[in-house]
PDB file of C-alpha atoms in Angstrom:
ATOM      1  CA  GLY F   1       0.000   0.000   0.000  1.00  0.00           C
ATOM      2  CA  ASN F   2       0.887   3.669   0.041  1.00  0.00           C
ATOM      3  CA  SER F   3       2.607   5.159   3.064  1.00  0.00           C
ATOM      4  CA  VAL F   4       4.767   8.042   4.218  1.00  0.00           C
ATOM      5  CA  THR F   5       7.431   7.922   6.907  1.00  0.00           C
ATOM      6  CA  GLN F   6       8.981  11.070   8.281  1.00  0.00           C
ATOM      7  CA  MET F   7      11.457  11.712  11.034  1.00  0.00           C
ATOM      8  CA  GLU F   8      10.091  11.964  14.531  1.00  0.00           C
ATOM      9  CA  GLY F   9      10.226  15.238  16.334  1.00  0.00           C
ATOM     10  CA  PRO F  10      10.377  17.494  17.962  1.00  0.00           C
ATOM     11  CA  VAL F  11      13.260  19.161  16.200  1.00  0.00           C
ATOM     12  CA  THR F  12      14.711  22.127  18.068  1.00  0.00           C
ATOM     13  CA  LEU F  13      17.016  24.550  16.273  1.00  0.00           C
ATOM     14  CA  SER F  14      18.476  27.960  16.873  1.00  0.00           C
ATOM     15  CA  GLU F  15      17.582  30.786  14.536  1.00  0.00           C
ATOM     16  CA  GLU F  16      19.592  30.764  11.284  1.00  0.00           C
ATOM     17  CA  ALA F  17      20.424  27.058  11.614  1.00  0.00           C
ATOM     18  CA  PHE F  18      20.087  24.639   8.690  1.00  0.00           C
ATOM     19  CA  LEU F  19      16.979  22.476   8.654  1.00  0.00           C
ATOM     20  CA  THR F  20      16.472  19.000   7.240  1.00  0.00           C
ATOM     21  CA  ILE F  21      13.341  16.946   7.851  1.00  0.00           C
ATOM     22  CA  ASN F  22      13.560  13.495   6.300  1.00  0.00           C
ATOM     23  CA  CYS F  23      10.660  11.922   4.445  1.00  0.00           C
ATOM     24  CA  THR F  24      10.492   8.599   2.612  1.00  0.00           C
ATOM     25  CA  TYR F  25       7.536   7.018   0.910  1.00  0.00           C
ATOM     26  CA  THR F  26       6.122   3.777  -0.436  1.00  0.00           C
ATOM     27  CA  ALA F  27       3.691   4.010  -3.304  1.00  0.00           C
ATOM     28  CA  THR F  28       2.188   2.083  -6.168  1.00  0.00           C
ATOM     29  CA  GLY F  29       2.206   4.035  -9.366  1.00  0.00           C
ATOM     30  CA  TYR F  30       3.691   7.513  -9.690  1.00  0.00           C
ATOM     31  CA  PRO F  31       2.819   9.709  -6.732  1.00  0.00           C
ATOM     32  CA  SER F  32       2.831  13.441  -6.361  1.00  0.00           C
ATOM     33  CA  LEU F  33       4.666  14.528  -3.228  1.00  0.00           C
ATOM     34  CA  PHE F  34       3.895  17.406  -0.888  1.00  0.00           C
ATOM     35  CA  TRP F  35       4.967  19.222   2.203  1.00  0.00           C
ATOM     36  CA  TYR F  36       2.248  20.874   4.250  1.00  0.00           C
ATOM     37  CA  VAL F  37       2.780  23.105   7.274  1.00  0.00           C
ATOM     38  CA  GLN F  38       0.480  23.592  10.264  1.00  0.00           C
ATOM     39  CA  TYR F  39       1.020  26.693  12.380  1.00  0.00           C
ATOM     40  CA  PRO F  40      -0.377  26.703  15.933  1.00  0.00           C
ATOM     41  CA  GLY F  41      -4.154  26.885  15.994  1.00  0.00           C
ATOM     42  CA  GLU F  42      -4.519  26.663  12.235  1.00  0.00           C
ATOM     43  CA  GLY F  43      -5.246  24.101   9.552  1.00  0.00           C
ATOM     44  CA  LEU F  44      -2.654  22.757   7.165  1.00  0.00           C
ATOM     45  CA  GLN F  45      -1.265  24.869   4.352  1.00  0.00           C
ATOM     46  CA  LEU F  46       0.482  23.607   1.256  1.00  0.00           C
ATOM     47  CA  LEU F  47       4.156  24.544   1.486  1.00  0.00           C
ATOM     48  CA  LEU F  48       5.501  22.985  -1.715  1.00  0.00           C
ATOM     49  CA  LYS F  49       4.959  20.092  -4.081  1.00  0.00           C
ATOM     50  CA  ALA F  50       6.631  18.025  -6.790  1.00  0.00           C
ATOM     51  CA  THR F  51       4.806  15.910  -9.317  1.00  0.00           C
ATOM     52  CA  LYS F  52       7.549  13.850 -10.967  1.00  0.00           C
ATOM     53  CA  ALA F  53      11.005  12.456 -10.374  1.00  0.00           C
ATOM     54  CA  ASP F  54      13.834  15.020 -10.041  1.00  0.00           C
ATOM     55  CA  ASP F  55      11.359  17.897  -9.661  1.00  0.00           C
ATOM     56  CA  LYS F  56      12.299  20.407  -6.984  1.00  0.00           C
ATOM     57  CA  GLY F  57       9.525  22.146  -5.087  1.00  0.00           C
ATOM     58  CA  SER F  58      10.364  25.412  -3.360  1.00  0.00           C
ATOM     59  CA  ASN F  59       8.575  28.111  -1.380  1.00  0.00           C
ATOM     60  CA  LYS F  60       9.505  30.631   1.346  1.00  0.00           C
ATOM     61  CA  GLY F  61      13.115  29.403   1.363  1.00  0.00           C
ATOM     62  CA  PHE F  62      12.113  25.757   1.802  1.00  0.00           C
ATOM     63  CA  GLU F  63      13.092  23.166  -0.825  1.00  0.00           C
ATOM     64  CA  ALA F  64      12.516  19.476  -1.440  1.00  0.00           C
ATOM     65  CA  THR F  65      13.589  17.282  -4.356  1.00  0.00           C
ATOM     66  CA  TYR F  66      11.611  14.255  -5.574  1.00  0.00           C
ATOM     67  CA  ARG F  67      14.107  11.375  -5.491  1.00  0.00           C
ATOM     68  CA  LYS F  68      12.603   8.290  -7.071  1.00  0.00           C
ATOM     69  CA  GLU F  69      15.735   6.153  -6.662  1.00  0.00           C
ATOM     70  CA  THR F  70      15.703   6.627  -2.886  1.00  0.00           C
ATOM     71  CA  THR F  71      11.907   7.171  -2.602  1.00  0.00           C
ATOM     72  CA  SER F  72      12.565  10.323  -0.623  1.00  0.00           C
ATOM     73  CA  PHE F  73      11.387  13.933  -0.453  1.00  0.00           C
ATOM     74  CA  HIS F  74      13.450  15.576   2.286  1.00  0.00           C
ATOM     75  CA  LEU F  75      12.580  19.131   3.323  1.00  0.00           C
ATOM     76  CA  GLU F  76      15.429  21.634   3.692  1.00  0.00           C
ATOM     77  CA  LYS F  77      15.886  25.269   4.568  1.00  0.00           C
ATOM     78  CA  GLY F  78      19.193  27.036   4.770  1.00  0.00           C
ATOM     79  CA  SER F  79      18.401  29.455   7.600  1.00  0.00           C
ATOM     80  CA  VAL F  80      15.341  28.968   9.811  1.00  0.00           C
ATOM     81  CA  GLN F  81      13.475  31.726  11.604  1.00  0.00           C
ATOM     82  CA  VAL F  82      11.420  31.712  14.785  1.00  0.00           C
ATOM     83  CA  SER F  83       8.343  32.141  12.602  1.00  0.00           C
ATOM     84  CA  ASP F  84       9.062  28.737  10.993  1.00  0.00           C
ATOM     85  CA  SER F  85       8.068  27.002  14.232  1.00  0.00           C
ATOM     86  CA  ALA F  86       5.241  24.696  13.221  1.00  0.00           C
ATOM     87  CA  VAL F  87       4.387  21.086  12.432  1.00  0.00           C
ATOM     88  CA  TYR F  88       5.492  19.874   9.007  1.00  0.00           C
ATOM     89  CA  PHE F  89       3.722  17.041   7.211  1.00  0.00           C
ATOM     90  CA  CYS F  90       5.042  15.087   4.264  1.00  0.00           C
ATOM     91  CA  ALA F  91       2.326  13.649   2.039  1.00  0.00           C
ATOM     92  CA  LEU F  92       1.722  11.772  -1.200  1.00  0.00           C
ATOM     93  CA  SER F  93      -1.143  11.266  -3.560  1.00  0.00           C
ATOM     94  CA  VAL F  94      -1.570   8.812  -6.407  1.00  0.00           C
ATOM     95  CA  GLY F  95      -4.134   8.834  -9.143  1.00  0.00           C
ATOM     96  CA  THR F  96      -6.086  11.263 -11.230  1.00  0.00           C
ATOM     97  CA  GLY F  97      -9.532  12.730 -11.108  1.00  0.00           C
ATOM     98  CA  GLY F  98      -9.640  12.657  -7.303  1.00  0.00           C
ATOM     99  CA  PHE F  99      -8.133  10.451  -4.645  1.00  0.00           C
ATOM    100  CA  LYS F 100      -7.096  10.570  -1.039  1.00  0.00           C
ATOM    101  CA  THR F 101      -3.848  12.069   0.194  1.00  0.00           C
ATOM    102  CA  ILE F 102      -1.710  10.055   2.606  1.00  0.00           C
ATOM    103  CA  PHE F 103       0.077  12.039   5.307  1.00  0.00           C
ATOM    104  CA  GLY F 104       3.090  11.287   7.422  1.00  0.00           C
ATOM    105  CA  ALA F 105       2.868  11.610  11.191  1.00  0.00           C
ATOM    106  CA  GLY F 106       4.194  15.167  11.198  1.00  0.00           C
ATOM    107  CA  THR F 107       7.392  16.666  12.601  1.00  0.00           C
ATOM    108  CA  ARG F 108       7.202  19.487  15.085  1.00  0.00           C
ATOM    109  CA  LEU F 109       9.855  22.164  14.659  1.00  0.00           C
ATOM    110  CA  PHE F 110      10.810  24.611  17.397  1.00  0.00           C
ATOM    111  CA  VAL F 111      13.110  27.494  16.469  1.00  0.00           C
ATOM    112  CA  LYS F 112      14.712  29.422  19.317  1.00  0.00           C
ATOM    113  CA  ALA F 113      15.768  33.048  19.049  1.00  0.00           C
TER     114      ALA F 113
ATOM    115  CA  GLU Y   1     -11.721  34.690  -1.977  1.00  0.00           C
ATOM    116  CA  ALA Y   2     -13.015  32.930   1.119  1.00  0.00           C
ATOM    117  CA  GLY Y   3     -11.056  29.893   2.232  1.00  0.00           C
ATOM    118  CA  VAL Y   4     -12.413  26.629   3.538  1.00  0.00           C
ATOM    119  CA  THR Y   5     -14.637  27.388   6.491  1.00  0.00           C
ATOM    120  CA  GLN Y   6     -15.551  24.981   9.248  1.00  0.00           C
ATOM    121  CA  SER Y   7     -18.053  25.185  12.067  1.00  0.00           C
ATOM    122  CA  PRO Y   8     -18.246  25.001  14.962  1.00  0.00           C
ATOM    123  CA  THR Y   9     -14.723  25.870  16.040  1.00  0.00           C
ATOM    124  CA  HIS Y  10     -15.131  23.963  19.269  1.00  0.00           C
ATOM    125  CA  LEU Y  11     -17.714  21.411  20.347  1.00  0.00           C
ATOM    126  CA  ILE Y  12     -18.099  19.635  23.675  1.00  0.00           C
ATOM    127  CA  LYS Y  13     -20.231  16.512  23.912  1.00  0.00           C
ATOM    128  CA  THR Y  14     -20.671  13.623  26.278  1.00  0.00           C
ATOM    129  CA  ARG Y  15     -20.300   9.926  25.552  1.00  0.00           C
ATOM    130  CA  GLY Y  16     -23.146   8.486  23.535  1.00  0.00           C
ATOM    131  CA  GLN Y  17     -24.223  11.801  22.036  1.00  0.00           C
ATOM    132  CA  GLN Y  18     -24.042  12.764  18.384  1.00  0.00           C
ATOM    133  CA  ALA Y  19     -21.864  15.472  16.851  1.00  0.00           C
ATOM    134  CA  THR Y  20     -22.345  17.281  13.552  1.00  0.00           C
ATOM    135  CA  LEU Y  21     -19.520  19.225  11.949  1.00  0.00           C
ATOM    136  CA  ARG Y  22     -19.862  21.415   8.887  1.00  0.00           C
ATOM    137  CA  CYS Y  23     -17.567  22.480   6.086  1.00  0.00           C
ATOM    138  CA  SER Y  24     -17.848  24.937   3.220  1.00  0.00           C
ATOM    139  CA  PRO Y  25     -15.255  24.464   0.465  1.00  0.00           C
ATOM    140  CA  ILE Y  26     -13.597  27.119  -1.613  1.00  0.00           C
ATOM    141  CA  SER Y  27     -15.784  28.298  -4.456  1.00  0.00           C
ATOM    142  CA  GLY Y  28     -15.208  26.080  -7.488  1.00  0.00           C
ATOM    143  CA  HIS Y  29     -13.915  23.149  -5.460  1.00  0.00           C
ATOM    144  CA  THR Y  30     -16.110  20.089  -5.813  1.00  0.00           C
ATOM    145  CA  SER Y  31     -14.226  17.582  -3.667  1.00  0.00           C
ATOM    146  CA  VAL Y  32     -14.355  17.631   0.128  1.00  0.00           C
ATOM    147  CA  TYR Y  33     -12.159  15.529   2.387  1.00  0.00           C
ATOM    148  CA  TRP Y  34     -12.448  14.903   6.108  1.00  0.00           C
ATOM    149  CA  TYR Y  35      -9.470  14.031   8.303  1.00  0.00           C
ATOM    150  CA  GLN Y  36      -9.173  13.269  11.991  1.00  0.00           C
ATOM    151  CA  GLN Y  37      -6.156  14.609  13.848  1.00  0.00           C
ATOM    152  CA  ALA Y  38      -6.039  13.122  17.319  1.00  0.00           C
ATOM    153  CA  LEU Y  39      -3.594  14.536  19.866  1.00  0.00           C
ATOM    154  CA  GLY Y  40      -0.080  13.328  19.184  1.00  0.00           C
ATOM    155  CA  LEU Y  41      -1.098  11.553  16.004  1.00  0.00           C
ATOM    156  CA  GLY Y  42      -0.970  12.457  12.363  1.00  0.00           C
ATOM    157  CA  LEU Y  43      -3.880  12.959  10.039  1.00  0.00           C
ATOM    158  CA  GLN Y  44      -6.127   9.977   9.531  1.00  0.00           C
ATOM    159  CA  PHE Y  45      -8.241   9.982   6.385  1.00  0.00           C
ATOM    160  CA  LEU Y  46     -11.952   9.715   7.126  1.00  0.00           C
ATOM    161  CA  LEU Y  47     -14.062  10.434   4.072  1.00  0.00           C
ATOM    162  CA  TRP Y  48     -13.918  11.875   0.570  1.00  0.00           C
ATOM    163  CA  TYR Y  49     -16.914  13.363  -1.203  1.00  0.00           C
ATOM    164  CA  ASP Y  50     -17.062  14.496  -4.792  1.00  0.00           C
ATOM    165  CA  GLU Y  51     -20.041  15.742  -6.755  1.00  0.00           C
ATOM    166  CA  GLY Y  52     -22.370  14.755  -3.946  1.00  0.00           C
ATOM    167  CA  GLU Y  53     -21.215  11.179  -3.604  1.00  0.00           C
ATOM    168  CA  GLU Y  54     -18.973   9.338  -1.181  1.00  0.00           C
ATOM    169  CA  ARG Y  55     -15.924   8.269  -3.187  1.00  0.00           C
ATOM    170  CA  ASN Y  56     -13.673   6.761  -0.566  1.00  0.00           C
ATOM    171  CA  ARG Y  57     -13.680   5.968   3.105  1.00  0.00           C
ATOM    172  CA  GLY Y  58     -10.922   5.460   5.647  1.00  0.00           C
ATOM    173  CA  ASN Y  59     -10.694   2.772   8.292  1.00  0.00           C
ATOM    174  CA  PHE Y  60     -13.339   4.182  10.631  1.00  0.00           C
ATOM    175  CA  PRO Y  61     -16.510   2.553  12.012  1.00  0.00           C
ATOM    176  CA  PRO Y  62     -19.904   3.213  10.385  1.00  0.00           C
ATOM    177  CA  ARG Y  63     -20.888   5.637  13.153  1.00  0.00           C
ATOM    178  CA  PHE Y  64     -18.724   8.131  11.260  1.00  0.00           C
ATOM    179  CA  SER Y  65     -20.778   9.289   8.307  1.00  0.00           C
ATOM    180  CA  GLY Y  66     -21.411  12.342   6.259  1.00  0.00           C
ATOM    181  CA  ARG Y  67     -22.825  13.835   3.147  1.00  0.00           C
ATOM    182  CA  GLN Y  68     -22.184  16.472   0.549  1.00  0.00           C
ATOM    183  CA  PHE Y  69     -24.865  18.922  -0.469  1.00  0.00           C
ATOM    184  CA  PRO Y  70     -25.628  20.293  -3.976  1.00  0.00           C
ATOM    185  CA  ASN Y  71     -23.648  23.456  -3.148  1.00  0.00           C
ATOM    186  CA  TYR Y  72     -20.649  21.167  -2.339  1.00  0.00           C
ATOM    187  CA  SER Y  73     -20.679  21.942   1.368  1.00  0.00           C
ATOM    188  CA  SER Y  74     -20.410  18.914   3.602  1.00  0.00           C
ATOM    189  CA  GLU Y  75     -21.406  17.551   6.983  1.00  0.00           C
ATOM    190  CA  LEU Y  76     -19.598  15.018   9.116  1.00  0.00           C
ATOM    191  CA  ASN Y  77     -21.728  13.153  11.638  1.00  0.00           C
ATOM    192  CA  VAL Y  78     -20.337  11.111  14.476  1.00  0.00           C
ATOM    193  CA  ASN Y  79     -22.880   8.979  16.323  1.00  0.00           C
ATOM    194  CA  ALA Y  80     -22.588   7.261  19.692  1.00  0.00           C
ATOM    195  CA  LEU Y  81     -19.581   9.358  20.647  1.00  0.00           C
ATOM    196  CA  GLU Y  82     -16.714   7.706  22.463  1.00  0.00           C
ATOM    197  CA  LEU Y  83     -13.933   9.327  24.469  1.00  0.00           C
ATOM    198  CA  GLU Y  84     -11.352   8.482  21.803  1.00  0.00           C
ATOM    199  CA  ASP Y  85     -13.307  10.514  19.242  1.00  0.00           C
ATOM    200  CA  SER Y  86     -11.884  13.630  20.876  1.00  0.00           C
ATOM    201  CA  ALA Y  87      -9.773  15.201  18.156  1.00  0.00           C
ATOM    202  CA  LEU Y  88      -9.368  18.023  15.695  1.00  0.00           C
ATOM    203  CA  TYR Y  89     -11.455  17.324  12.608  1.00  0.00           C
ATOM    204  CA  LEU Y  90     -10.066  18.932   9.501  1.00  0.00           C
ATOM    205  CA  CYS Y  91     -11.931  19.516   6.295  1.00  0.00           C
ATOM    206  CA  ALA Y  92     -10.139  20.111   3.005  1.00  0.00           C
ATOM    207  CA  SER Y  93     -11.337  20.847  -0.490  1.00  0.00           C
ATOM    208  CA  SER Y  94      -9.818  20.511  -3.939  1.00  0.00           C
ATOM    209  CA  LEU Y  95     -10.454  21.381  -7.546  1.00  0.00           C
ATOM    210  CA  PRO Y  96     -11.801  18.772  -9.927  1.00  0.00           C
ATOM    211  CA  GLY Y  97      -9.545  17.203 -12.542  1.00  0.00           C
ATOM    212  CA  THR Y  98      -5.803  17.745 -12.592  1.00  0.00           C
ATOM    213  CA  GLY Y  99      -5.905  20.182  -9.688  1.00  0.00           C
ATOM    214  CA  ALA Y 100      -7.453  17.585  -7.484  1.00  0.00           C
ATOM    215  CA  ASN Y 101      -4.256  16.578  -5.725  1.00  0.00           C
ATOM    216  CA  VAL Y 102      -3.712  19.899  -3.902  1.00  0.00           C
ATOM    217  CA  LEU Y 103      -5.752  20.217  -0.732  1.00  0.00           C
ATOM    218  CA  THR Y 104      -6.811  23.460   0.901  1.00  0.00           C
ATOM    219  CA  PHE Y 105      -7.626  23.007   4.571  1.00  0.00           C
ATOM    220  CA  GLY Y 106      -9.918  24.745   6.973  1.00  0.00           C
ATOM    221  CA  ALA Y 107      -8.839  25.623  10.510  1.00  0.00           C
ATOM    222  CA  GLY Y 108     -10.643  22.611  11.935  1.00  0.00           C
ATOM    223  CA  SER Y 109     -13.324  21.791  14.476  1.00  0.00           C
ATOM    224  CA  ARG Y 110     -12.099  20.604  17.834  1.00  0.00           C
ATOM    225  CA  LEU Y 111     -14.398  17.976  19.314  1.00  0.00           C
ATOM    226  CA  THR Y 112     -14.086  17.120  22.984  1.00  0.00           C
ATOM    227  CA  VAL Y 113     -15.978  14.113  24.322  1.00  0.00           C
ATOM    228  CA  LEU Y 114     -16.417  13.969  28.092  1.00  0.00           C
TER     229      LEU Y 114
END
């Protein structure tokens, strides 16, 4: 079946540190891959996505590259800010014309000033 | 443009009661998804509605049900509430066709069962 595994948190970093949150997936077919972010008290927001192998999604300084050979989609940011403190979810979807999205367990990030 | 709106924001019920949660998708979105986010856990897929019909269902008992109305808004009903139903219930909507794999979420309805 389809599944997403991401690194357990919480992850605590100092401001301006480098961030990596690992995500690997198992899927039948050719999934699209996503990172969503959930700020305190809010719903999830799409952060970035990639729809095929070797695609790089990027937004707000965050990047992730779709690696088919390693079935991974790791999230990176070169210099985190306090405002990046949130829960980050890796997700995949397979199919066309409507389908369900499978989410990882989420990784909580704390950034200290 | 209004986002996905959910109501109520908070709901407190007791065991055995019924809860009804509501969701209005973004204009033009025809698919509505419901997810349960229990404390400390990730998102668990509950239900997917598209064009008024239930298209897929997660691994939840039949007391979790819902429907989608002609205006694409949706209701989630939880009957015979149990303590472990306490969670944040998130609704998401998506465009039909090729845009269907990007979800836009509401802020959620927090259900507390006492």
